Coordinates of C-alpha atoms in Angstrom, one line a residue:
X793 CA -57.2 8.9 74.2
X794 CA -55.9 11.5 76.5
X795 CA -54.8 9.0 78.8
X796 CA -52.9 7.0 76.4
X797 CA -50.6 10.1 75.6
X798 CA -51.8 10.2 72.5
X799 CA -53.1 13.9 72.9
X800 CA -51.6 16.3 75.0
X801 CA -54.4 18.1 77.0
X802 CA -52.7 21.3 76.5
X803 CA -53.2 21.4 72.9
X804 CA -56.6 20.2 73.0
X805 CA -57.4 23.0 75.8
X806 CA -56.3 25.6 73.0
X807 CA -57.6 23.7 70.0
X808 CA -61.2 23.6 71.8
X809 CA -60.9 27.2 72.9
X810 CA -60.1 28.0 69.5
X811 CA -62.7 26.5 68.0
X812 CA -65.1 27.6 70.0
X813 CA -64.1 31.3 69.3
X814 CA -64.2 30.4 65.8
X815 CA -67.6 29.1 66.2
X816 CA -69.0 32.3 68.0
X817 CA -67.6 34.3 65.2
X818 CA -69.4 32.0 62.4
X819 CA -72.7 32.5 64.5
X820 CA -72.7 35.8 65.0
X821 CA -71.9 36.4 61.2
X822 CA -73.2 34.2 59.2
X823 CA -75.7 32.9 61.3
X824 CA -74.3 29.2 61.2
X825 CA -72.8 27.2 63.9
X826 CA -71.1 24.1 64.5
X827 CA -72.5 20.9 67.0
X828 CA -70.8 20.9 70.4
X829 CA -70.0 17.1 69.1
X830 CA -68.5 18.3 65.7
X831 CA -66.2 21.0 67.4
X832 CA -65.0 18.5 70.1
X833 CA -64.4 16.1 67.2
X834 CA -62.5 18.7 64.8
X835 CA -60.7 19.5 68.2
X836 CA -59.4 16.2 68.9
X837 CA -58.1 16.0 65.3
X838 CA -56.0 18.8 65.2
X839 CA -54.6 17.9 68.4
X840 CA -54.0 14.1 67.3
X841 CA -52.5 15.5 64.0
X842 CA -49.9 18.2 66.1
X843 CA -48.5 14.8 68.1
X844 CA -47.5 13.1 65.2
X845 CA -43.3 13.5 64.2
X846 CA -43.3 14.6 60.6
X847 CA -45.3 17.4 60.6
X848 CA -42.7 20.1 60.0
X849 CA -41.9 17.7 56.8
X850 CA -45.6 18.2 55.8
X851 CA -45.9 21.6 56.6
X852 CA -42.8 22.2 54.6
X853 CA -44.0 19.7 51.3
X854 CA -47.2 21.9 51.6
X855 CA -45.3 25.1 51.9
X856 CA -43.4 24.2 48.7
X857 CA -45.7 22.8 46.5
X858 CA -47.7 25.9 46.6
X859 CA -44.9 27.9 45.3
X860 CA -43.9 25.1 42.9
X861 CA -47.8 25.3 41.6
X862 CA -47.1 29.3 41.4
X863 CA -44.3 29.5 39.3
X864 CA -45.7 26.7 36.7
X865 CA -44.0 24.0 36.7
X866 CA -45.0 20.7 35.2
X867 CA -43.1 17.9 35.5
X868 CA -41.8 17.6 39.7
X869 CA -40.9 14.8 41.7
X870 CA -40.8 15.7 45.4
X871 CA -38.1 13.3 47.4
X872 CA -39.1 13.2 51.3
X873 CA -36.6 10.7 53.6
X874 CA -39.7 10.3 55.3
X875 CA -41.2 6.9 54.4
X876 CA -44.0 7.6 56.7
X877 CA -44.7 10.4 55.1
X878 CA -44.5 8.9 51.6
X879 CA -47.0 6.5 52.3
X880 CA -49.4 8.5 53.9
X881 CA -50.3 9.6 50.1
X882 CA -50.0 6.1 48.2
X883 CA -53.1 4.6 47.9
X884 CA -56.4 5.3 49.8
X885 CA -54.8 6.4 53.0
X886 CA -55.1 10.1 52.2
X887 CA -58.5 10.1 51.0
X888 CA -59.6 8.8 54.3
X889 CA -57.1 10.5 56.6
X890 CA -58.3 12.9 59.3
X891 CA -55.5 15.2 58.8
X892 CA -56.6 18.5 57.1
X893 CA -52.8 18.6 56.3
X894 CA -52.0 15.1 54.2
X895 CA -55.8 15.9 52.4
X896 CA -54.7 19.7 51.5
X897 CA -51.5 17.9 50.4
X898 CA -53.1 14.9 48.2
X899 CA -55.4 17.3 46.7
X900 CA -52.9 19.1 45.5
X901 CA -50.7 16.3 44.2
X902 CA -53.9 14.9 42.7
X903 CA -54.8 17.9 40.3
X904 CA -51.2 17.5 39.0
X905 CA -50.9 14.6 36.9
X906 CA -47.1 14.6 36.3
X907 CA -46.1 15.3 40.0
X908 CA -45.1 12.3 41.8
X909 CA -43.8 12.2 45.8
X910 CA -40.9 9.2 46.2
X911 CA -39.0 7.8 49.3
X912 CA -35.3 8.6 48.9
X913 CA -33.6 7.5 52.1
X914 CA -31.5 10.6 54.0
X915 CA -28.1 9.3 52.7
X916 CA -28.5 8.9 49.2
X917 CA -29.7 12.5 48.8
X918 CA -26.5 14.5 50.6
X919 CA -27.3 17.9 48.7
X920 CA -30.6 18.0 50.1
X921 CA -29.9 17.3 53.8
X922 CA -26.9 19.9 53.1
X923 CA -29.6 22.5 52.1
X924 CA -31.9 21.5 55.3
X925 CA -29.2 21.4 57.3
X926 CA -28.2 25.2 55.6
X927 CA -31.4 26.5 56.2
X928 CA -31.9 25.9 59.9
X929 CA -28.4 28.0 60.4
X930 CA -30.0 30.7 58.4
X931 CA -33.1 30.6 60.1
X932 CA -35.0 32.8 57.4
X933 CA -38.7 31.7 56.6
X934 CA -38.0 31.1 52.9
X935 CA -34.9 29.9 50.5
X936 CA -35.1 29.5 47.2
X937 CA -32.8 27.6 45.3
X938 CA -32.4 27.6 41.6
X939 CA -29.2 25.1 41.3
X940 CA -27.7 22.9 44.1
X941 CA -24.5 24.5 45.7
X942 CA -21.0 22.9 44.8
X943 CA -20.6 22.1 48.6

């Protein structure tokens, strides 16, 4: 896989060196380790899941709907103009996926009943590729905002 460019050997060196710290530290207190198979496969993960495009979507859809699920609400629907990423939690994909991302995101979506996640295509949602494109000038790690701006 390493040689198909699918993984960049740089991120697995630091993923495997990672895990392997981890893995010292769970040995040493709590007397449990991991297989050298288990942490090469966990490894390889991570490093397949960093090489895919819309992660910085999926970070950001997890980022948000924890602090959607700690103010209350009820009743969301989440537009992505990431079809890709849309799909990835429709049916039995998620359940299955090796991403520890898309599963930490499904399992949310799945303990809300009235939360939904729909395709809306870049141009038909203006305001919220106006706010994107707002935030990245601000560069600040989080914006709130309670009404869309006239602009």
């Amino acid at each position: 896989m390493l040689h198909d460019g699918e993984i960049s050997w740089a991120c697995l060196f630091g993923l495997l060196a990672w895990r392997l710290w981890k893995n010292q530290n769970l040995f040493i207190f709590q007397k449990k380790s991991w297989s050298s198979s288990k942490i090469i496969k966990v490894s390889m993960c991570w490093a397949k899941q960093s090489s895919l495009a819309p992660r910085d979507e999926l970070w950001g859809i997890l980022d948000g709907l924890k602090l959607i699920q700690r103010r209350g609400h009820s009743n969301v629907v989440i537009h992505s103009d990431s079809l890709e990423v849309v799909k990835a939690f429709h049916g039995n994909v998620s359940k299955i996926s090796d991403s520890a991302l898309i599963r930490r995101i499904h399992r949310i979506l799945s303990q809300e009943s009235h939360w939904t996640l729909r395709y809306i295509p870049r141009e038909e949602n203006q305001c919220a590729d106006y706010l994107a494109k707002l935030a990245f000038e601000r560069k600040e790690d989080l914006q709130l905002v309670e009404t869309p701006p006239d602009a």
